[in-house]
Every structure is written in C-alpha cells, then in structure tokens.
Amino acid sequence: MENSLQIKVLTMSKLNHTHCNHFCPIDGTKGQCQLSGNIIMNNDPRCRNFSERLCCRHCYHFCDATVPALCSGLTKLSIVDADTHAEQCNAFKPY
C-alpha cells in the first residue's frame, strides 16, 4: 500500500499544464488555458482549475510491466506511451 501511494504522489508531482483538459498548445513551450484565456508555459505550476486529461496510463489495457509499454486493447498489440492522450481511443477502458 505504501509503495502505491509513493508512486501516485510521484506521478502527481510530474503533472503540468500539458496534462490538463483545458490546455491548448501553441508551440513546444507554451499554450493557452481554454478557461481563462491566459498564455501559460508548459511547465508552470498547475492552477486550481486543473483537470487531468485521460491518458493511456489510466486505461485497463495499458501495461508498463514491459519495456516499451504495450496496449492490449487495440486489434493488434501496440507500443504506447503512458502520456498519449486517450480521449479519442475506442479501446479506452478506465480502471
């Protein structure tokens, strides 16, 4: 239990604006908040309106026990990144 808590805390501390549903990228270093309209740098601290975007790491089919990580939910076993946005994925199944 303690290890899973440490992993969750570590993951949450790495989240930034690029992981937010309200973030719209402009270029590789900045984007715009769709709620406030403010221009924000990718690595700025998260604000109180932060809403984490669905990513492969939130899916039942995601397996990071292998290197590289794999998705078993698609018709063919596929290599995926944990931070790939999954909003449009037909196989996405939250755990």
mmCIF file with all atom_site columns, C-alpha atoms in Angstrom:
data_model
loop_
_atom_site.group_PDB
_atom_site.id
_atom_site.type_symbol
_atom_site.label_atom_id
_atom_site.label_alt_id
_atom_site.label_comp_id
_atom_site.label_asym_id
_atom_site.label_entity_id
_atom_site.label_seq_id
_atom_site.pdbx_PDB_ins_code
_atom_site.Cartn_x
_atom_site.Cartn_y
_atom_site.Cartn_z
_atom_site.occupancy
_atom_site.B_iso_or_equiv
_atom_site.pdbx_formal_charge
_atom_site.auth_seq_id
_atom_site.auth_comp_id
_atom_site.auth_asym_id
_atom_site.auth_atom_id
_atom_site.pdbx_PDB_model_num
ATOM 1  C CA . MET A 1 1  ? 0.000   0.000  0.000   1.00 0.00 ? 1  MET A CA 1
ATOM 2  C CA . GLU A 1 2  ? 2.787   2.422  0.910   1.00 0.00 ? 2  GLU A CA 1
ATOM 3  C CA . ASN A 1 3  ? 4.569   1.834  -2.421  1.00 0.00 ? 3  ASN A CA 1
ATOM 4  C CA . SER A 1 4  ? 1.423   2.550  -4.448  1.00 0.00 ? 4  SER A CA 1
ATOM 5  C CA . LEU A 1 5  ? 0.928   5.799  -2.513  1.00 0.00 ? 5  LEU A CA 1
ATOM 6  C CA . GLN A 1 6  ? 4.530   6.834  -3.229  1.00 0.00 ? 6  GLN A CA 1
ATOM 7  C CA . ILE A 1 7  ? 4.053   6.085  -6.937  1.00 0.00 ? 7  ILE A CA 1
ATOM 8  C CA . LYS A 1 8  ? 0.828   8.127  -7.058  1.00 0.00 ? 8  LYS A CA 1
ATOM 9  C CA . VAL A 1 9  ? 2.464   11.101 -5.305  1.00 0.00 ? 9  VAL A CA 1
ATOM 10 C CA . LEU A 1 10 ? 5.437   10.937 -7.688  1.00 0.00 ? 10 LEU A CA 1
ATOM 11 C CA . THR A 1 11 ? 3.131   10.802 -10.710 1.00 0.00 ? 11 THR A CA 1
ATOM 12 C CA . MET A 1 12 ? 1.009   13.705 -9.485  1.00 0.00 ? 12 MET A CA 1
ATOM 13 C CA . SER A 1 13 ? 4.103   15.850 -8.857  1.00 0.00 ? 13 SER A CA 1
ATOM 14 C CA . LYS A 1 14 ? 5.168   15.433 -12.508 1.00 0.00 ? 14 LYS A CA 1
ATOM 15 C CA . LEU A 1 15 ? 1.856   16.661 -13.903 1.00 0.00 ? 15 LEU A CA 1
ATOM 16 C CA . ASN A 1 16 ? 1.880   20.088 -15.522 1.00 0.00 ? 16 ASN A CA 1
ATOM 17 C CA . HIS A 1 17 ? -0.377  22.163 -17.767 1.00 0.00 ? 17 HIS A CA 1
ATOM 18 C CA . THR A 1 18 ? 0.127   19.848 -20.747 1.00 0.00 ? 18 THR A CA 1
ATOM 19 C CA . HIS A 1 19 ? -1.787  17.152 -18.808 1.00 0.00 ? 19 HIS A CA 1
ATOM 20 C CA . CYS A 1 20 ? -4.852  19.389 -18.342 1.00 0.00 ? 20 CYS A CA 1
ATOM 21 C CA . ASN A 1 21 ? -8.136  19.144 -20.283 1.00 0.00 ? 21 ASN A CA 1
ATOM 22 C CA . HIS A 1 22 ? -8.215  22.941 -20.563 1.00 0.00 ? 22 HIS A CA 1
ATOM 23 C CA . PHE A 1 23 ? -4.726  23.289 -22.092 1.00 0.00 ? 23 PHE A CA 1
ATOM 24 C CA . CYS A 1 24 ? -4.453  24.123 -25.795 1.00 0.00 ? 24 CYS A CA 1
ATOM 25 C CA . PRO A 1 25 ? -0.841  24.005 -27.060 1.00 0.00 ? 25 PRO A CA 1
ATOM 26 C CA . ILE A 1 26 ? 0.506   26.895 -29.127 1.00 0.00 ? 26 ILE A CA 1
ATOM 27 C CA . ASP A 1 27 ? 4.045   25.607 -29.608 1.00 0.00 ? 27 ASP A CA 1
ATOM 28 C CA . GLY A 1 28 ? 6.546   23.365 -27.811 1.00 0.00 ? 28 GLY A CA 1
ATOM 29 C CA . THR A 1 29 ? 6.924   25.632 -24.782 1.00 0.00 ? 29 THR A CA 1
ATOM 30 C CA . LYS A 1 30 ? 3.586   27.337 -24.165 1.00 0.00 ? 30 LYS A CA 1
ATOM 31 C CA . GLY A 1 31 ? -0.143  27.071 -24.591 1.00 0.00 ? 31 GLY A CA 1
ATOM 32 C CA . GLN A 1 32 ? -3.410  28.773 -23.771 1.00 0.00 ? 32 GLN A CA 1
ATOM 33 C CA . CYS A 1 33 ? -5.838  27.959 -20.985 1.00 0.00 ? 33 CYS A CA 1
ATOM 34 C CA . GLN A 1 34 ? -9.271  27.485 -22.547 1.00 0.00 ? 34 GLN A CA 1
ATOM 35 C CA . LEU A 1 35 ? -10.941 28.629 -19.314 1.00 0.00 ? 35 LEU A CA 1
ATOM 36 C CA . SER A 1 36 ? -9.023  31.830 -18.557 1.00 0.00 ? 36 SER A CA 1
ATOM 37 C CA . GLY A 1 37 ? -7.592  32.621 -21.991 1.00 0.00 ? 37 GLY A CA 1
ATOM 38 C CA . ASN A 1 38 ? -4.177  33.145 -20.379 1.00 0.00 ? 38 ASN A CA 1
ATOM 39 C CA . ILE A 1 39 ? -0.975  32.163 -22.155 1.00 0.00 ? 39 ILE A CA 1
ATOM 40 C CA . ILE A 1 40 ? 0.873   29.684 -19.924 1.00 0.00 ? 40 ILE A CA 1
ATOM 41 C CA . MET A 1 41 ? 4.215   27.940 -20.091 1.00 0.00 ? 41 MET A CA 1
ATOM 42 C CA . ASN A 1 42 ? 4.051   24.138 -20.243 1.00 0.00 ? 42 ASN A CA 1
ATOM 43 C CA . ASN A 1 43 ? 5.973   23.661 -17.002 1.00 0.00 ? 43 ASN A CA 1
ATOM 44 C CA . ASP A 1 44 ? 4.219   26.369 -14.925 1.00 0.00 ? 44 ASP A CA 1
ATOM 45 C CA . PRO A 1 45 ? 2.640   25.087 -11.701 1.00 0.00 ? 45 PRO A CA 1
ATOM 46 C CA . ARG A 1 46 ? -0.873  23.700 -12.075 1.00 0.00 ? 46 ARG A CA 1
ATOM 47 C CA . CYS A 1 47 ? -3.758  26.013 -11.200 1.00 0.00 ? 47 CYS A CA 1
ATOM 48 C CA . ARG A 1 48 ? -6.864  25.269 -9.111  1.00 0.00 ? 48 ARG A CA 1
ATOM 49 C CA . ASN A 1 49 ? -8.865  24.534 -12.297 1.00 0.00 ? 49 ASN A CA 1
ATOM 50 C CA . PHE A 1 50 ? -6.557  21.673 -13.280 1.00 0.00 ? 50 PHE A CA 1
ATOM 51 C CA . SER A 1 51 ? -8.488  18.727 -14.709 1.00 0.00 ? 51 SER A CA 1
ATOM 52 C CA . GLU A 1 52 ? -6.308  15.787 -15.699 1.00 0.00 ? 52 GLU A CA 1
ATOM 53 C CA . ARG A 1 53 ? -6.735  14.656 -19.304 1.00 0.00 ? 53 ARG A CA 1
ATOM 54 C CA . LEU A 1 54 ? -7.318  10.958 -19.980 1.00 0.00 ? 54 LEU A CA 1
ATOM 55 C CA . CYS A 1 55 ? -4.101  9.219  -20.992 1.00 0.00 ? 55 CYS A CA 1
ATOM 56 C CA . CYS A 1 56 ? -3.091  5.657  -21.794 1.00 0.00 ? 56 CYS A CA 1
ATOM 57 C CA . ARG A 1 57 ? -1.763  5.235  -18.237 1.00 0.00 ? 57 ARG A CA 1
ATOM 58 C CA . HIS A 1 58 ? -5.375  5.490  -16.966 1.00 0.00 ? 58 HIS A CA 1
ATOM 59 C CA . CYS A 1 59 ? -6.544  2.585  -19.126 1.00 0.00 ? 59 CYS A CA 1
ATOM 60 C CA . TYR A 1 60 ? -7.131  -1.036 -18.189 1.00 0.00 ? 60 TYR A CA 1
ATOM 61 C CA . HIS A 1 61 ? -5.372  -2.170 -21.399 1.00 0.00 ? 61 HIS A CA 1
ATOM 62 C CA . PHE A 1 62 ? -2.135  -0.260 -20.665 1.00 0.00 ? 62 PHE A CA 1
ATOM 63 C CA . CYS A 1 63 ? 0.771   -2.424 -19.452 1.00 0.00 ? 63 CYS A CA 1
ATOM 64 C CA . ASP A 1 64 ? 4.031   -0.794 -18.400 1.00 0.00 ? 64 ASP A CA 1
ATOM 65 C CA . ALA A 1 65 ? 5.450   -4.025 -16.974 1.00 0.00 ? 65 ALA A CA 1
ATOM 66 C CA . THR A 1 66 ? 7.174   -4.427 -20.322 1.00 0.00 ? 66 THR A CA 1
ATOM 67 C CA . VAL A 1 67 ? 9.633   -2.090 -21.982 1.00 0.00 ? 67 VAL A CA 1
ATOM 68 C CA . PRO A 1 68 ? 8.333   -0.488 -24.108 1.00 0.00 ? 68 PRO A CA 1
ATOM 69 C CA . ALA A 1 69 ? 4.826   -0.214 -22.658 1.00 0.00 ? 69 ALA A CA 1
ATOM 70 C CA . LEU A 1 70 ? 2.069   -2.014 -24.542 1.00 0.00 ? 70 LEU A CA 1
ATOM 71 C CA . CYS A 1 71 ? -1.658  -1.622 -25.205 1.00 0.00 ? 71 CYS A CA 1
ATOM 72 C CA . SER A 1 72 ? -3.648  -4.836 -25.466 1.00 0.00 ? 72 SER A CA 1
ATOM 73 C CA . GLY A 1 73 ? -6.976  -3.151 -26.229 1.00 0.00 ? 73 GLY A CA 1
ATOM 74 C CA . LEU A 1 74 ? -6.408  -2.492 -29.906 1.00 0.00 ? 74 LEU A CA 1
ATOM 75 C CA . THR A 1 75 ? -6.826  -5.095 -32.634 1.00 0.00 ? 75 THR A CA 1
ATOM 76 C CA . LYS A 1 76 ? -3.050  -5.527 -32.687 1.00 0.00 ? 76 LYS A CA 1
ATOM 77 C CA . LEU A 1 77 ? -0.726  -5.336 -29.658 1.00 0.00 ? 77 LEU A CA 1
ATOM 78 C CA . SER A 1 78 ? 0.723   -1.811 -29.863 1.00 0.00 ? 78 SER A CA 1
ATOM 79 C CA . ILE A 1 79 ? 3.592   0.121  -28.299 1.00 0.00 ? 79 ILE A CA 1
ATOM 80 C CA . VAL A 1 80 ? 2.262   3.170  -26.430 1.00 0.00 ? 80 VAL A CA 1
ATOM 81 C CA . ASP A 1 81 ? 3.487   5.978  -24.231 1.00 0.00 ? 81 ASP A CA 1
ATOM 82 C CA . ALA A 1 82 ? 1.844   6.488  -20.831 1.00 0.00 ? 82 ALA A CA 1
ATOM 83 C CA . ASP A 1 83 ? 1.087   10.141 -21.636 1.00 0.00 ? 83 ASP A CA 1
ATOM 84 C CA . THR A 1 84 ? -0.582  9.537  -25.008 1.00 0.00 ? 84 THR A CA 1
ATOM 85 C CA . HIS A 1 85 ? -3.949  11.294 -24.979 1.00 0.00 ? 85 HIS A CA 1
ATOM 86 C CA . ALA A 1 86 ? -6.736  8.737  -24.957 1.00 0.00 ? 86 ALA A CA 1
ATOM 87 C CA . GLU A 1 87 ? -9.909  10.827 -25.361 1.00 0.00 ? 87 GLU A CA 1
ATOM 88 C CA . GLN A 1 88 ? -10.471 9.542  -28.917 1.00 0.00 ? 88 GLN A CA 1
ATOM 89 C CA . CYS A 1 89 ? -9.396  5.926  -28.348 1.00 0.00 ? 89 CYS A CA 1
ATOM 90 C CA . ASN A 1 90 ? -12.195 3.425  -28.999 1.00 0.00 ? 90 ASN A CA 1
ATOM 91 C CA . ALA A 1 91 ? -10.484 0.824  -26.806 1.00 0.00 ? 91 ALA A CA 1
ATOM 92 C CA . PHE A 1 92 ? -10.062 3.129  -23.775 1.00 0.00 ? 92 PHE A CA 1
ATOM 93 C CA . LYS A 1 93 ? -11.396 1.469  -20.622 1.00 0.00 ? 93 LYS A CA 1
ATOM 94 C CA . PRO A 1 94 ? -10.732 3.337  -17.350 1.00 0.00 ? 94 PRO A CA 1
ATOM 95 C CA . TYR A 1 95 ? -9.678  1.188  -14.414 1.00 0.00 ? 95 TYR A CA 1
#
